[in-house]
Amino acid sequence: MEYIAVLLPSISIGIIFWFVLRWIFRGDRTERAVEARSQEDAERWYEELKRRDGEDLPFGRSPRRGRGTER
């Protein structure tokens, strides 16, 4: 019984530490997935905008035309 009393605090801290790391890693994985979906959505929106408005980009000139952004 003495062994259990001695090991119980270490085991409890280990379990808490495991849950905290698990929570952090799951949050990171979820954040990366949301960021990837957001990036894909932005790319689709921008491609749709280019298809609709042509090469006259709303955020500056296309570098392929040989002109820089005008200020």
GROMACS .gro file of N, CA and C in nm:
model
  213
    1MET      N    1   0.082  -0.120   0.000
    1MET     CA    2   0.000   0.000   0.000
    1MET      C    3   0.087   0.127   0.000
    2GLU      N    4   0.202   0.118   0.062
    2GLU     CA    5   0.291   0.234   0.065
    2GLU      C    6   0.340   0.269  -0.075
    3TYR      N    7   0.361   0.167  -0.157
    3TYR     CA    8   0.408   0.192  -0.293
    3TYR      C    9   0.304   0.271  -0.373
    4ILE      N   10   0.182   0.240  -0.356
    4ILE     CA   11   0.074   0.311  -0.426
    4ILE      C   12   0.070   0.457  -0.382
    5ALA      N   13   0.083   0.481  -0.253
    5ALA     CA   14   0.081   0.617  -0.201
    5ALA      C   15   0.200   0.698  -0.253
    6VAL      N   16   0.312   0.632  -0.275
    6VAL     CA   17   0.431   0.700  -0.325
    6VAL      C   18   0.419   0.727  -0.475
    7LEU      N   19   0.367   0.633  -0.550
    7LEU     CA   20   0.360   0.646  -0.696
    7LEU      C   21   0.238   0.722  -0.747
    8LEU      N   22   0.134   0.731  -0.667
    8LEU     CA   23   0.009   0.794  -0.711
    8LEU      C   24   0.028   0.940  -0.756
    9PRO      N   25   0.100   1.025  -0.685
    9PRO     CA   26   0.118   1.163  -0.735
    9PRO      C   27   0.191   1.168  -0.869
   10SER      N   28   0.294   1.087  -0.887
   10SER     CA   29   0.367   1.086  -1.014
   10SER      C   30   0.279   1.036  -1.128
   11ILE      N   31   0.204   0.934  -1.104
   11ILE     CA   32   0.114   0.880  -1.206
   11ILE      C   33   0.006   0.982  -1.241
   12SER      N   34  -0.047   1.050  -1.140
   12SER     CA   35  -0.151   1.151  -1.164
   12SER      C   36  -0.096   1.266  -1.248
   13ILE      N   37   0.022   1.315  -1.213
   13ILE     CA   38   0.084   1.423  -1.291
   13ILE      C   39   0.112   1.376  -1.433
   14GLY      N   40   0.156   1.253  -1.450
   14GLY     CA   41   0.182   1.198  -1.583
   14GLY      C   42   0.055   1.193  -1.668
   15ILE      N   43  -0.054   1.152  -1.607
   15ILE     CA   44  -0.182   1.145  -1.679
   15ILE      C   45  -0.229   1.285  -1.718
   16ILE      N   46  -0.217   1.379  -1.626
   16ILE     CA   47  -0.256   1.517  -1.658
   16ILE      C   48  -0.169   1.572  -1.770
   17PHE      N   49  -0.040   1.548  -1.764
   17PHE     CA   50   0.053   1.593  -1.867
   17PHE      C   51   0.016   1.532  -2.003
   18TRP      N   52  -0.020   1.405  -2.004
   18TRP     CA   53  -0.060   1.337  -2.128
   18TRP      C   54  -0.185   1.402  -2.186
   19PHE      N   55  -0.285   1.432  -2.101
   19PHE     CA   56  -0.407   1.496  -2.150
   19PHE      C   57  -0.380   1.636  -2.205
   20VAL      N   58  -0.293   1.711  -2.139
   20VAL     CA   59  -0.261   1.846  -2.186
   20VAL      C   60  -0.191   1.839  -2.322
   21LEU      N   61  -0.093   1.752  -2.337
   21LEU     CA   62  -0.025   1.738  -2.467
   21LEU      C   63  -0.121   1.691  -2.576
   22ARG      N   64  -0.207   1.600  -2.542
   22ARG     CA   65  -0.306   1.551  -2.638
   22ARG      C   66  -0.397   1.665  -2.684
   23TRP      N   67  -0.439   1.747  -2.589
   23TRP     CA   68  -0.524   1.861  -2.620
   23TRP      C   69  -0.451   1.961  -2.710
   24ILE      N   70  -0.325   1.988  -2.682
   24ILE     CA   71  -0.246   2.081  -2.762
   24ILE      C   72  -0.228   2.027  -2.904
   25PHE      N   73  -0.192   1.900  -2.918
   25PHE     CA   74  -0.170   1.843  -3.051
   25PHE      C   75  -0.298   1.837  -3.133
   26ARG      N   76  -0.410   1.805  -3.070
   26ARG     CA   77  -0.537   1.805  -3.143
   26ARG      C   78  -0.575   1.946  -3.187
   27GLY      N   79  -0.554   2.044  -3.102
   27GLY     CA   80  -0.582   2.183  -3.138
   27GLY      C   81  -0.496   2.228  -3.254
   28ASP      N   82  -0.369   2.190  -3.253
   28ASP     CA   83  -0.279   2.226  -3.362
   28ASP      C   84  -0.322   2.161  -3.492
   29ARG      N   85  -0.359   2.034  -3.486
   29ARG     CA   86  -0.403   1.963  -3.606
   29ARG      C   87  -0.530   2.028  -3.663
   30THR      N   88  -0.622   2.063  -3.575
   30THR     CA   89  -0.746   2.127  -3.618
   30THR      C   90  -0.718   2.264  -3.679
   31GLU      N   91  -0.629   2.340  -3.616
   31GLU     CA   92  -0.595   2.472  -3.668
   31GLU      C   93  -0.531   2.463  -3.805
   32ARG      N   94  -0.444   2.366  -3.826
   32ARG     CA   95  -0.380   2.350  -3.957
   32ARG      C   96  -0.483   2.312  -4.064
   33ALA      N   97  -0.579   2.227  -4.028
   33ALA     CA   98  -0.682   2.187  -4.125
   33ALA      C   99  -0.770   2.306  -4.162
   34VAL      N  100  -0.807   2.386  -4.063
   34VAL     CA  101  -0.890   2.505  -4.090
   34VAL      C  102  -0.813   2.605  -4.175
   35GLU      N  103  -0.685   2.624  -4.146
   35GLU     CA  104  -0.603   2.716  -4.224
   35GLU      C  105  -0.591   2.669  -4.369
   36ALA      N  106  -0.575   2.540  -4.389
   36ALA     CA  107  -0.566   2.486  -4.526
   36ALA      C  108  -0.698   2.508  -4.602
   37ARG      N  109  -0.811   2.482  -4.535
   37ARG     CA  110  -0.941   2.504  -4.600
   37ARG      C  111  -0.961   2.652  -4.631
   38SER      N  112  -0.918   2.738  -4.542
   38SER     CA  113  -0.931   2.881  -4.563
   38SER      C  114  -0.845   2.926  -4.681
   39GLN      N  115  -0.725   2.873  -4.690
   39GLN     CA  116  -0.636   2.907  -4.802
   39GLN      C  117  -0.694   2.860  -4.934
   40GLU      N  118  -0.748   2.739  -4.936
   40GLU     CA  119  -0.810   2.686  -5.059
   40GLU      C  120  -0.930   2.772  -5.100
   41ASP      N  121  -1.010   2.814  -5.002
   41ASP     CA  122  -1.125   2.898  -5.029
   41ASP      C  123  -1.081   3.033  -5.087
   42ALA      N  124  -0.976   3.090  -5.031
   42ALA     CA  125  -0.925   3.218  -5.082
   42ALA      C  126  -0.872   3.202  -5.224
   43GLU      N  127  -0.803   3.093  -5.250
   43GLU     CA  128  -0.751   3.069  -5.385
   43GLU      C  129  -0.865   3.051  -5.486
   44ARG      N  130  -0.970   2.976  -5.447
   44ARG     CA  131  -1.086   2.959  -5.536
   44ARG      C  132  -1.153   3.093  -5.564
   45TRP      N  133  -1.168   3.175  -5.459
   45TRP     CA  134  -1.229   3.306  -5.475
   45TRP      C  135  -1.147   3.392  -5.571
   46TYR      N  136  -1.017   3.390  -5.554
   46TYR     CA  137  -0.931   3.474  -5.637
   46TYR      C  138  -0.932   3.426  -5.783
   47GLU      N  139  -0.931   3.295  -5.802
   47GLU     CA  140  -0.939   3.242  -5.940
   47GLU      C  141  -1.072   3.278  -6.004
   48GLU      N  142  -1.180   3.271  -5.927
   48GLU     CA  143  -1.312   3.310  -5.978
   48GLU      C  144  -1.313   3.459  -6.015
   49LEU      N  145  -1.250   3.539  -5.932
   49LEU     CA  146  -1.241   3.682  -5.958
   49LEU      C  147  -1.161   3.709  -6.086
   50LYS      N  148  -1.051   3.637  -6.104
   50LYS     CA  149  -0.972   3.653  -6.227
   50LYS      C  150  -1.050   3.609  -6.350
   51ARG      N  151  -1.126   3.499  -6.337
   51ARG     CA  152  -1.207   3.453  -6.451
   51ARG      C  153  -1.315   3.555  -6.484
   52ARG      N  154  -1.376   3.611  -6.382
   52ARG     CA  155  -1.486   3.703  -6.404
   52ARG      C  156  -1.437   3.838  -6.458
   53ASP      N  157  -1.330   3.893  -6.400
   53ASP     CA  158  -1.283   4.026  -6.436
   53ASP      C  159  -1.166   4.025  -6.533
   54GLY      N  160  -1.120   3.909  -6.572
   54GLY     CA  161  -1.006   3.902  -6.662
   54GLY      C  162  -0.876   3.920  -6.586
   55GLU      N  163  -0.775   3.964  -6.657
   55GLU     CA  164  -0.643   3.980  -6.596
   55GLU      C  165  -0.626   4.113  -6.523
   56ASP      N  166  -0.728   4.197  -6.523
   56ASP     CA  167  -0.720   4.323  -6.451
   56ASP      C  168  -0.743   4.294  -6.303
   57LEU      N  169  -0.636   4.262  -6.233
   57LEU     CA  170  -0.645   4.217  -6.095
   57LEU      C  171  -0.677   4.333  -6.001
   58PRO      N  172  -0.761   4.309  -5.903
   58PRO     CA  173  -0.800   4.416  -5.812
   58PRO      C  174  -0.691   4.453  -5.711
   59PHE      N  175  -0.588   4.371  -5.697
   59PHE     CA  176  -0.487   4.395  -5.595
   59PHE      C  177  -0.353   4.430  -5.657
   60GLY      N  178  -0.354   4.502  -5.764
   60GLY     CA  179  -0.230   4.542  -5.830
   60GLY      C  180  -0.223   4.482  -5.969
   61ARG      N  181  -0.119   4.515  -6.039
   61ARG     CA  182  -0.100   4.465  -6.174
   61ARG      C  183  -0.033   4.328  -6.172
   62SER      N  184  -0.062   4.252  -6.274
   62SER     CA  185   0.000   4.122  -6.288
   62SER      C  186   0.146   4.140  -6.326
   63PRO      N  187   0.238   4.069  -6.262
   63PRO     CA  188   0.379   4.081  -6.298
   63PRO      C  189   0.408   4.031  -6.439
   64ARG      N  190   0.319   3.951  -6.497
   64ARG     CA  191   0.340   3.900  -6.632
   64ARG      C  192   0.325   4.009  -6.737
   65ARG      N  193   0.255   4.116  -6.705
   65ARG     CA  194   0.235   4.224  -6.800
   65ARG      C  195   0.354   4.316  -6.807
   66GLY      N  196   0.447   4.304  -6.713
   66GLY     CA  197   0.566   4.386  -6.717
   66GLY      C  198   0.550   4.518  -6.644
   67ARG      N  199   0.439   4.538  -6.576
   67ARG     CA  200   0.418   4.662  -6.502
   67ARG      C  201   0.418   4.630  -6.353
   68GLY      N  202   0.468   4.723  -6.274
   68GLY     CA  203   0.463   4.710  -6.130
   68GLY      C  204   0.336   4.770  -6.075
   69THR      N  205   0.319   4.770  -5.948
   69THR     CA  206   0.200   4.832  -5.889
   69THR      C  207   0.219   4.981  -5.893
   70GLU      N  208   0.113   5.050  -5.924
   70GLU     CA  209   0.117   5.195  -5.934
   70GLU      C  210   0.083   5.256  -5.799
   71ARG      N  211   0.160   5.358  -5.762
   71ARG     CA  212   0.132   5.425  -5.634
   71ARG      C  213   0.110   5.572  -5.656
   0.00000   0.00000   0.00000
